Amino acid sequence: MSFAVVRMQKMKSPDLKGMQFHNQRERESRTNPDVDPDRRHLNYDLLHKEKIDYNKHVKEIIESQKVGERKTRKDAVLVNELLVTSDRHFFERLDPAEQKRFFEESYKLFSERYGKQNIAYATVHNDEKTPHMHLGVVPMRDGKLQGKNVFNRQELQWMQDEFPKHMQSLGFEMERGVSSDRKHIEMSRFKALSLKEEVKTLEKDADTLRSALKASKKVDELQVSKPSVFDRKHVKLPVEDFESLKAKAKATEAIETTIEGHKQRFDDMVDEFIAVDRKLDQEKRKNEQLQKENSQLKKENGELQKENKTLKSQLNLLMEFAKSQLEKFKEWQQEKEKPIARKRDQELER
């Protein structure tokens, strides 16, 4: 059974223009070789018949619901884009009408979940190897942008669990994918699964040709012999049929090579996935170590703050003591000077 794939990506203001160019095919892609220009007319948006300005449209959605006069931060997440898809084999089982229903039902589920008024776009791409939908959600809640609250860990878990269940209830044969909030791993898995399905399809279609290939490994050594009643080791074969058999065998060899090439691509993809996974695990361990060190520093900082507070208290007591001693010294000095002043006054009176 095919896997359900829902991947979330955060979009800030500078990201929206690039996503607009990609989703609406406003520029030729130099980084995505899977885009087929001849199939571009098959793309569509479930919300918009014409191209839109992403930044302008998203700003209108925010302003129409915003409470208060506070300006939106420049680094705020304006859109959480969901990539909704499955593997190629899943879509090959569906006719065009069912494919469209799959995306329409997906849009319906998420628009009800996050509010239809918060869906900025729902673009379906059919001009790449695997059909998929880019669904832009503006994370508005209670009149504020709240991406961290709307798409928290529990919500991402809900998507992974409930989306496939919902689509199964509507008659689509798919199961829960392996959840991950690491987008590189999610995309690598998606591509690897798609490639694996492609290899399976090629192998299935080439089963009969493989048999022909094994039976005709030495087809170039065949010779057209004269018919003989006593020669049972040779077969009489017209030259045209012989050449046709040779061509078929070579075509079969080409298909075998193609299959092996796809297998190698799949193996390379798995190797890349493992390498990325290992690298992310290393980063995770490094991050955990930094968090541990940070926690220790926080603990030490708290102890230093307590110590500093104690020192301040002691310093204040010392200052108060010094102040009281100074006052006493002044009083003592004044008392000491009184007899001298009286004596001086008496001498002046004489």
mmCIF file of C-alpha atoms in Angstrom:
data_model
loop_
_atom_site.group_PDB
_atom_site.id
_atom_site.type_symbol
_atom_site.label_atom_id
_atom_site.label_comp_id
_atom_site.label_asym_id
_atom_site.label_seq_id
_atom_site.Cartn_x
_atom_site.Cartn_y
_atom_site.Cartn_z
ATOM 1 C CA MET A 1 0.000 0.000 0.000
ATOM 2 C CA SER A 2 1.211 3.514 -0.766
ATOM 3 C CA PHE A 3 2.275 6.000 1.905
ATOM 4 C CA ALA A 4 0.525 9.291 2.634
ATOM 5 C CA VAL A 5 2.916 12.232 2.564
ATOM 6 C CA VAL A 6 2.204 15.586 4.245
ATOM 7 C CA ARG A 7 5.270 17.770 4.720
ATOM 8 C CA MET A 8 5.160 21.240 6.312
ATOM 9 C CA GLN A 9 7.501 24.120 5.426
ATOM 10 C CA LYS A 10 7.625 27.542 7.095
ATOM 11 C CA MET A 11 7.489 30.598 4.811
ATOM 12 C CA LYS A 12 8.552 34.128 5.735
ATOM 13 C CA SER A 13 7.998 37.188 3.560
ATOM 14 C CA PRO A 14 11.181 36.780 1.436
ATOM 15 C CA ASP A 15 10.325 33.100 0.811
ATOM 16 C CA LEU A 16 6.875 33.816 -0.621
ATOM 17 C CA LYS A 17 8.081 35.400 -3.853
ATOM 18 C CA GLY A 18 10.242 32.395 -4.693
ATOM 19 C CA MET A 19 7.396 30.010 -3.851
ATOM 20 C CA GLN A 20 5.081 32.090 -6.042
ATOM 21 C CA PHE A 21 7.489 31.734 -8.979
ATOM 22 C CA HIS A 22 7.726 27.968 -8.403
ATOM 23 C CA ASN A 23 4.054 27.209 -7.797
ATOM 24 C CA GLN A 24 2.710 29.368 -10.621
ATOM 25 C CA ARG A 25 5.562 28.453 -13.004
ATOM 26 C CA GLU A 26 6.438 32.104 -13.563
ATOM 27 C CA ARG A 27 10.081 31.262 -14.273
ATOM 28 C CA GLU A 28 11.887 28.322 -15.816
ATOM 29 C CA SER A 29 13.298 26.050 -13.105
ATOM 30 C CA ARG A 30 17.045 25.479 -13.273
ATOM 31 C CA THR A 31 17.158 23.307 -10.174
ATOM 32 C CA ASN A 32 14.240 20.903 -10.738
ATOM 33 C CA PRO A 33 14.808 18.609 -13.749
ATOM 34 C CA ASP A 34 11.529 16.784 -13.067
ATOM 35 C CA VAL A 35 9.396 19.671 -14.428
ATOM 36 C CA ASP A 36 8.011 18.860 -17.895
ATOM 37 C CA PRO A 37 7.017 22.078 -19.759
ATOM 38 C CA ASP A 38 4.781 20.076 -22.121
ATOM 39 C CA ARG A 39 2.563 19.068 -19.190
ATOM 40 C CA ARG A 40 2.331 22.509 -17.592
ATOM 41 C CA HIS A 41 -1.230 22.992 -18.846
ATOM 42 C CA LEU A 42 -2.305 20.149 -16.523
ATOM 43 C CA ASN A 43 -1.500 22.217 -13.407
ATOM 44 C CA TYR A 44 -4.313 24.034 -11.587
ATOM 45 C CA ASP A 45 -5.172 25.915 -8.394
ATOM 46 C CA LEU A 46 -8.272 24.899 -6.454
ATOM 47 C CA LEU A 47 -8.781 28.511 -5.287
ATOM 48 C CA HIS A 48 -7.545 30.815 -8.047
ATOM 49 C CA LYS A 49 -8.177 30.747 -11.798
ATOM 50 C CA GLU A 50 -5.553 33.417 -12.430
ATOM 51 C CA LYS A 51 -2.058 33.962 -11.020
ATOM 52 C CA ILE A 52 -1.866 35.944 -7.763
ATOM 53 C CA ASP A 53 0.695 38.001 -5.865
ATOM 54 C CA TYR A 54 1.475 35.806 -2.839
ATOM 55 C CA ASN A 55 2.756 38.590 -0.558
ATOM 56 C CA LYS A 56 -0.162 40.884 -1.364
ATOM 57 C CA HIS A 57 -2.787 38.144 -0.948
ATOM 58 C CA VAL A 58 -1.305 36.865 2.322
ATOM 59 C CA LYS A 59 -1.144 40.421 3.694
ATOM 60 C CA GLU A 60 -4.845 40.878 2.863
ATOM 61 C CA ILE A 61 -5.699 37.683 4.761
ATOM 62 C CA ILE A 62 -3.735 38.878 7.812
ATOM 63 C CA GLU A 63 -5.116 42.434 7.785
ATOM 64 C CA SER A 64 -8.723 41.218 7.420
ATOM 65 C CA GLN A 65 -8.455 39.330 10.734
ATOM 66 C CA LYS A 66 -5.762 41.145 12.695
ATOM 67 C CA VAL A 67 -6.696 42.507 16.123
ATOM 68 C CA GLY A 68 -4.787 45.563 17.355
ATOM 69 C CA GLU A 69 -2.478 48.032 15.665
ATOM 70 C CA ARG A 70 0.784 46.205 16.217
ATOM 71 C CA LYS A 71 2.727 45.691 12.980
ATOM 72 C CA THR A 72 3.648 42.208 11.777
ATOM 73 C CA ARG A 73 7.292 41.388 12.530
ATOM 74 C CA LYS A 74 9.573 41.294 9.509
ATOM 75 C CA ASP A 75 10.820 37.826 10.444
ATOM 76 C CA ALA A 76 7.360 36.373 11.190
ATOM 77 C CA VAL A 77 6.233 33.112 9.590
ATOM 78 C CA LEU A 78 3.452 34.212 7.245
ATOM 79 C CA VAL A 79 2.577 30.881 5.642
ATOM 80 C CA ASN A 80 2.924 27.230 6.638
ATOM 81 C CA GLU A 81 2.953 25.397 3.317
ATOM 82 C CA LEU A 82 1.803 21.771 3.251
ATOM 83 C CA LEU A 83 3.067 19.453 0.511
ATOM 84 C CA VAL A 84 0.375 16.809 0.002
ATOM 85 C CA THR A 85 1.171 13.744 -2.129
ATOM 86 C CA SER A 86 1.976 10.025 -2.253
ATOM 87 C CA ASP A 87 4.151 7.818 -4.492
ATOM 88 C CA ARG A 88 3.808 7.462 -8.276
ATOM 89 C CA HIS A 89 2.204 4.018 -8.061
ATOM 90 C CA PHE A 90 -0.654 5.476 -5.996
ATOM 91 C CA PHE A 91 -1.495 8.071 -8.653
ATOM 92 C CA GLU A 92 -1.056 5.628 -11.554
ATOM 93 C CA ARG A 93 -3.923 3.601 -10.075
ATOM 94 C CA LEU A 94 -6.223 6.655 -10.217
ATOM 95 C CA ASP A 95 -7.861 8.135 -13.292
ATOM 96 C CA PRO A 96 -7.646 11.960 -13.708
ATOM 97 C CA ALA A 97 -11.018 12.513 -12.018
ATOM 98 C CA GLU A 98 -10.014 10.478 -8.959
ATOM 99 C CA GLN A 99 -6.645 12.228 -8.777
ATOM 100 C CA LYS A 100 -8.431 15.577 -8.672
ATOM 101 C CA ARG A 101 -10.859 14.262 -6.040
ATOM 102 C CA PHE A 102 -7.876 13.211 -3.914
ATOM 103 C CA PHE A 103 -6.549 16.788 -3.870
ATOM 104 C CA GLU A 104 -10.015 18.326 -3.446
ATOM 105 C CA GLU A 105 -10.730 16.133 -0.408
ATOM 106 C CA SER A 106 -7.292 16.947 1.025
ATOM 107 C CA TYR A 107 -7.970 20.663 0.595
ATOM 108 C CA LYS A 108 -11.418 20.265 2.193
ATOM 109 C CA LEU A 109 -9.953 18.515 5.253
ATOM 110 C CA PHE A 110 -7.227 21.104 5.884
ATOM 111 C CA SER A 111 -9.425 24.131 5.097
ATOM 112 C CA GLU A 112 -11.943 22.919 7.687
ATOM 113 C CA ARG A 113 -9.108 22.311 10.148
ATOM 114 C CA TYR A 114 -7.345 25.673 9.754
ATOM 115 C CA GLY A 115 -10.151 27.853 8.396
ATOM 116 C CA LYS A 116 -11.055 28.348 4.736
ATOM 117 C CA GLN A 117 -10.352 32.062 5.120
ATOM 118 C CA ASN A 118 -6.733 31.223 5.987
ATOM 119 C CA ILE A 119 -5.943 29.177 2.865
ATOM 120 C CA ALA A 120 -3.863 31.376 0.561
ATOM 121 C CA TYR A 121 -3.470 28.938 -2.341
ATOM 122 C CA ALA A 122 -3.928 25.265 -3.251
ATOM 123 C CA THR A 123 -1.776 24.581 -6.307
ATOM 124 C CA VAL A 124 -1.694 21.117 -7.874
ATOM 125 C CA HIS A 125 1.331 20.188 -10.009
ATOM 126 C CA ASN A 126 0.872 17.480 -12.629
ATOM 127 C CA ASP A 127 3.919 18.431 -14.687
ATOM 128 C CA GLU A 128 6.395 16.634 -12.416
ATOM 129 C CA LYS A 129 7.035 12.898 -12.010
ATOM 130 C CA THR A 130 4.641 12.590 -9.077
ATOM 131 C CA PRO A 131 1.452 14.709 -8.738
ATOM 132 C CA HIS A 132 1.359 16.817 -5.568
ATOM 133 C CA MET A 133 -0.346 19.852 -4.038
ATOM 134 C CA HIS A 134 1.187 22.946 -2.417
ATOM 135 C CA LEU A 135 -1.330 24.175 0.183
ATOM 136 C CA GLY A 136 -0.542 27.565 1.755
ATOM 137 C CA VAL A 137 -1.990 28.087 5.264
ATOM 138 C CA VAL A 138 -1.782 31.516 6.938
ATOM 139 C CA PRO A 139 -1.541 30.554 10.658
ATOM 140 C CA MET A 140 -4.065 33.088 11.993
ATOM 141 C CA ARG A 141 -5.760 32.412 15.325
ATOM 142 C CA ASP A 142 -7.638 34.863 17.557
ATOM 143 C CA GLY A 143 -6.637 37.774 15.336
ATOM 144 C CA LYS A 144 -2.903 37.022 15.515
ATOM 145 C CA LEU A 145 -0.259 35.136 13.569
ATOM 146 C CA GLN A 146 0.426 32.078 15.718
ATOM 147 C CA GLY A 147 2.469 29.647 13.640
ATOM 148 C CA LYS A 148 4.106 28.029 16.684
ATOM 149 C CA ASN A 149 0.733 27.404 18.314
ATOM 150 C CA VAL A 150 -1.198 26.372 15.203
ATOM 151 C CA PHE A 151 1.503 23.990 13.938
ATOM 152 C CA ASN A 152 2.953 22.671 17.168
ATOM 153 C CA ARG A 153 4.322 19.142 17.634
ATOM 154 C CA GLN A 154 0.879 17.741 18.492
ATOM 155 C CA GLU A 155 -0.601 19.232 15.311
ATOM 156 C CA LEU A 156 2.126 17.751 13.123
ATOM 157 C CA GLN A 157 1.441 14.391 14.775
ATOM 158 C CA TRP A 158 -2.283 14.827 14.037
ATOM 159 C CA MET A 159 -1.512 15.352 10.339
ATOM 160 C CA GLN A 160 0.566 12.180 10.140
ATOM 161 C CA ASP A 161 -2.081 10.106 11.947
ATOM 162 C CA GLU A 162 -5.416 11.503 10.785
ATOM 163 C CA PHE A 163 -4.761 12.463 7.161
ATOM 164 C CA PRO A 164 -4.258 8.862 5.923
ATOM 165 C CA LYS A 165 -7.188 7.637 8.042
ATOM 166 C CA HIS A 166 -9.440 10.308 6.557
ATOM 167 C CA MET A 167 -8.373 9.529 2.983
ATOM 168 C CA GLN A 168 -8.845 5.786 3.603
ATOM 169 C CA SER A 169 -12.414 6.483 4.726
ATOM 170 C CA LEU A 170 -12.991 8.175 1.360
ATOM 171 C CA GLY A 171 -11.831 5.118 -0.579
ATOM 172 C CA PHE A 172 -8.172 5.949 -1.226
ATOM 173 C CA GLU A 173 -5.733 3.096 -0.601
ATOM 174 C CA MET A 174 -2.912 4.593 1.437
ATOM 175 C CA GLU A 175 -1.358 4.170 4.855
ATOM 176 C CA ARG A 176 0.418 6.319 7.385
ATOM 177 C CA GLY A 177 3.888 7.379 6.334
ATOM 178 C CA VAL A 178 6.889 7.570 8.648
ATOM 179 C CA SER A 179 6.516 10.906 10.429
ATOM 180 C CA SER A 180 9.413 13.330 10.739
ATOM 181 C CA ASP A 181 9.685 17.057 11.312
ATOM 182 C CA ARG A 182 13.017 17.079 9.473
ATOM 183 C CA LYS A 183 12.167 18.189 5.970
ATOM 184 C CA HIS A 184 15.296 16.818 4.308
ATOM 185 C CA ILE A 185 14.588 13.336 5.596
ATOM 186 C CA GLU A 186 10.926 13.572 4.651
ATOM 187 C CA MET A 187 11.732 14.632 1.077
ATOM 188 C CA SER A 188 14.474 12.006 0.721
ATOM 189 C CA ARG A 189 12.032 9.346 1.885
ATOM 190 C CA PHE A 190 9.419 10.599 -0.550
ATOM 191 C CA LYS A 191 11.817 10.543 -3.511
ATOM 192 C CA ALA A 192 13.208 7.164 -2.500
ATOM 193 C CA LEU A 193 9.731 5.659 -2.268
ATOM 194 C CA SER A 194 8.761 7.132 -5.642
ATOM 195 C CA LEU A 195 11.907 5.750 -7.254
ATOM 196 C CA LYS A 196 11.340 2.350 -5.643
ATOM 197 C CA GLU A 197 7.837 2.215 -7.115
ATOM 198 C CA GLU A 198 9.256 3.176 -10.507
ATOM 199 C CA VAL A 199 11.759 0.313 -10.343
ATOM 200 C CA LYS A 200 8.994 -2.128 -9.378
ATOM 201 C CA THR A 201 6.879 -1.045 -12.363
ATOM 202 C CA LEU A 202 9.778 -1.438 -14.762
ATOM 203 C CA GLU A 203 10.614 -4.879 -13.385
ATOM 204 C CA LYS A 204 7.018 -6.008 -13.716
ATOM 205 C CA ASP A 205 6.763 -4.832 -17.323
ATOM 206 C CA ALA A 206 10.085 -6.487 -18.208
ATOM 207 C CA ASP A 207 9.442 -9.945 -16.722
ATOM 208 C CA THR A 208 8.599 -11.560 -20.050
ATOM 209 C CA LEU A 209 11.464 -9.788 -21.786
ATOM 210 C CA ARG A 210 13.882 -11.128 -19.175
ATOM 211 C CA SER A 211 12.847 -14.659 -20.112
ATOM 212 C CA ALA A 212 13.467 -13.844 -23.752
ATOM 213 C CA LEU A 213 16.832 -12.376 -22.826
ATOM 214 C CA LYS A 214 17.953 -15.563 -21.035
ATOM 215 C CA ALA A 215 16.850 -17.686 -23.967
ATOM 216 C CA SER A 216 18.646 -15.532 -26.497
ATOM 217 C CA LYS A 217 21.959 -14.710 -24.829
ATOM 218 C CA LYS A 218 23.850 -16.160 -27.783
ATOM 219 C CA VAL A 219 21.526 -14.951 -30.490
ATOM 220 C CA ASP A 220 24.418 -13.373 -32.419
ATOM 221 C CA GLU A 221 25.904 -16.873 -32.793
ATOM 222 C CA LEU A 222 22.810 -18.270 -34.508
ATOM 223 C CA GLN A 223 23.192 -19.249 -38.110
ATOM 224 C CA VAL A 224 20.672 -19.857 -40.825
ATOM 225 C CA SER A 225 21.218 -23.447 -41.869
ATOM 226 C CA LYS A 226 20.028 -25.446 -44.822
ATOM 227 C CA PRO A 227 17.206 -27.828 -43.983
ATOM 228 C CA SER A 228 18.371 -31.345 -43.301
ATOM 229 C CA VAL A 229 16.476 -34.386 -42.201
ATOM 230 C CA PHE A 230 19.452 -35.597 -40.154
ATOM 231 C CA ASP A 231 20.567 -32.246 -38.667
ATOM 232 C CA ARG A 232 18.468 -31.750 -35.504
ATOM 233 C CA LYS A 233 20.832 -29.214 -33.911
ATOM 234 C CA HIS A 234 19.906 -26.307 -36.177
ATOM 235 C CA VAL A 235 16.638 -24.507 -36.867
ATOM 236 C CA LYS A 236 15.645 -23.191 -40.249
ATOM 237 C CA LEU A 237 15.014 -19.462 -39.820
ATOM 238 C CA PRO A 238 14.380 -16.737 -42.414
ATOM 239 C CA VAL A 239 16.974 -13.947 -42.377
ATOM 240 C CA GLU A 240 14.278 -11.318 -41.612
ATOM 241 C CA ASP A 241 13.100 -13.269 -38.553
ATOM 242 C CA PHE A 242 16.679 -13.773 -37.436
ATOM 243 C CA GLU A 243 17.393 -10.017 -37.620
ATOM 244 C CA SER A 244 14.110 -9.296 -35.813
ATOM 245 C CA LEU A 245 15.068 -11.706 -33.042
ATOM 246 C CA LYS A 246 18.464 -10.063 -32.709
ATOM 247 C CA ALA A 247 16.834 -6.622 -32.475
ATOM 248 C CA LYS A 248 14.408 -7.815 -29.797
ATOM 249 C CA ALA A 249 17.218 -9.373 -27.784
ATOM 250 C CA LYS A 250 19.253 -6.162 -27.938
ATOM 251 C CA ALA A 251 16.175 -4.155 -26.928
ATOM 252 C CA THR A 252 15.710 -6.522 -24.003
ATOM 253 C CA GLU A 253 19.343 -6.009 -23.005
ATOM 254 C CA ALA A 254 18.741 -2.238 -23.135
ATOM 255 C CA ILE A 255 15.721 -2.598 -20.843
ATOM 256 C CA GLU A 256 17.791 -4.744 -18.475
ATOM 257 C CA THR A 257 20.452 -2.033 -18.411
ATOM 258 C CA THR A 258 17.755 0.605 -17.764
ATOM 259 C CA ILE A 259 16.392 -1.412 -14.854
ATOM 260 C CA GLU A 260 19.863 -1.788 -13.397
ATOM 261 C CA GLY A 261 20.379 1.949 -13.820
ATOM 262 C CA HIS A 262 17.160 2.678 -11.907
ATOM 263 C CA LYS A 263 18.236 0.249 -9.195
ATOM 264 C CA GLN A 264 21.544 2.084 -8.926
ATOM 265 C CA ARG A 265 19.697 5.403 -8.695
ATOM 266 C CA PHE A 266 17.554 3.985 -5.921
ATOM 267 C CA ASP A 267 20.608 2.662 -4.074
ATOM 268 C CA ASP A 268 22.263 6.073 -4.428
ATOM 269 C CA MET A 269 19.111 7.714 -3.062
ATOM 270 C CA VAL A 270 19.094 5.376 -0.076
ATOM 271 C CA ASP A 271 22.798 6.094 0.507
ATOM 272 C CA GLU A 272 22.042 9.816 0.382
ATOM 273 C CA PHE A 273 19.151 9.353 2.794
ATOM 274 C CA ILE A 274 21.361 7.440 5.223
ATOM 275 C CA ALA A 275 24.122 10.075 4.945
ATOM 276 C CA VAL A 276 21.677 12.912 5.607
ATOM 277 C CA ASP A 277 20.088 10.970 8.454
ATOM 278 C CA ARG A 278 23.507 10.346 9.992
ATOM 279 C CA LYS A 279 24.451 13.994 9.636
ATOM 280 C CA LEU A 280 21.214 15.118 11.253
ATOM 281 C CA ASP A 281 21.727 12.636 14.071
ATOM 282 C CA GLN A 282 25.177 14.107 14.629
ATOM 283 C CA GLU A 283 23.672 17.581 14.660
ATOM 284 C CA LYS A 284 21.010 16.344 17.063
ATOM 285 C CA ARG A 285 23.641 14.933 19.423
ATOM 286 C CA LYS A 286 25.650 18.135 19.151
ATOM 287 C CA ASN A 287 22.525 20.146 19.878
ATOM 288 C CA GLU A 288 21.711 17.932 22.862
ATOM 289 C CA GLN A 289 25.252 18.485 24.161
ATOM 290 C CA LEU A 290 24.888 22.243 23.700
ATOM 291 C CA GLN A 291 21.536 22.145 25.482
ATOM 292 C CA LYS A 292 23.153 20.191 28.313
ATOM 293 C CA GLU A 293 25.993 22.718 28.523
ATOM 294 C CA ASN A 294 23.475 25.543 28.336
ATOM 295 C CA SER A 295 21.487 23.979 31.159
ATOM 296 C CA GLN A 296 24.675 23.716 33.225
ATOM 297 C CA LEU A 297 25.537 27.341 32.475
ATOM 298 C CA LYS A 298 22.034 28.383 33.485
ATOM 299 C CA LYS A 299 22.452 26.478 36.737
ATOM 300 C CA GLU A 300 25.835 28.105 37.376
ATOM 301 C CA ASN A 301 24.392 31.483 36.448
ATOM 302 C CA GLY A 302 21.575 30.977 38.941
ATOM 303 C CA GLU A 303 24.085 30.126 41.645
ATOM 304 C CA LEU A 304 26.170 33.197 40.758
ATOM 305 C CA GLN A 305 23.059 35.362 40.925
ATOM 306 C CA LYS A 306 22.311 34.006 44.407
ATOM 307 C CA GLU A 307 25.917 34.589 45.434
ATOM 308 C CA ASN A 308 25.818 38.072 43.962
ATOM 309 C CA LYS A 309 22.604 38.788 45.827
ATOM 310 C CA THR A 310 24.250 37.641 49.077
ATOM 311 C CA LEU A 311 27.315 39.809 48.410
ATOM 312 C CA LYS A 312 25.102 42.801 47.684
ATOM 313 C CA SER A 313 23.272 42.239 50.955
ATOM 314 C CA GLN A 314 26.549 41.994 52.844
ATOM 315 C CA LEU A 315 27.882 45.104 51.092
ATOM 316 C CA ASN A 316 24.770 47.021 52.057
ATOM 317 C CA LEU A 317 25.246 45.981 55.714
ATOM 318 C CA LEU A 318 28.888 47.084 55.577
ATOM 319 C CA MET A 319 27.913 50.402 54.053
ATOM 320 C CA GLU A 320 25.265 50.921 56.721
ATOM 321 C CA PHE A 321 27.778 50.023 59.429
ATOM 322 C CA ALA A 322 30.392 52.366 57.919
ATOM 323 C CA LYS A 323 27.819 55.129 57.708
ATOM 324 C CA SER A 324 26.800 54.697 61.354
ATOM 325 C CA GLN A 325 30.471 54.665 62.413
ATOM 326 C CA LEU A 326 31.118 57.832 60.449
ATOM 327 C CA GLU A 327 28.198 59.536 62.164
ATOM 328 C CA LYS A 328 29.533 58.436 65.556
ATOM 329 C CA PHE A 329 33.000 59.696 64.655
ATOM 330 C CA LYS A 330 31.565 63.087 63.688
ATOM 331 C CA GLU A 331 29.647 63.278 66.978
ATOM 332 C CA TRP A 332 32.778 62.301 68.929
ATOM 333 C CA GLN A 333 34.824 64.916 67.105
ATOM 334 C CA GLN A 334 32.224 67.581 67.814
ATOM 335 C CA GLU A 335 32.191 66.678 71.517
ATOM 336 C CA LYS A 336 35.983 66.766 71.599
ATOM 337 C CA GLU A 337 36.057 70.221 70.038
ATOM 338 C CA LYS A 338 33.493 71.744 72.446
ATOM 339 C CA PRO A 339 35.939 72.373 75.435
ATOM 340 C CA ILE A 340 38.468 73.895 73.066
ATOM 341 C CA ALA A 341 35.833 76.210 71.653
ATOM 342 C CA ARG A 342 34.684 77.240 75.175
ATOM 343 C CA LYS A 343 38.257 77.942 76.232
ATOM 344 C CA ARG A 344 38.819 80.044 73.140
ATOM 345 C CA ASP A 345 35.613 81.979 73.778
ATOM 346 C CA GLN A 346 36.686 82.671 77.429
ATOM 347 C CA GLU A 347 40.068 83.987 76.332
ATOM 348 C CA LEU A 348 38.370 86.278 73.862
ATOM 349 C CA GLU A 349 36.102 87.614 76.620
ATOM 350 C CA ARG A 350 39.129 88.557 78.775
#
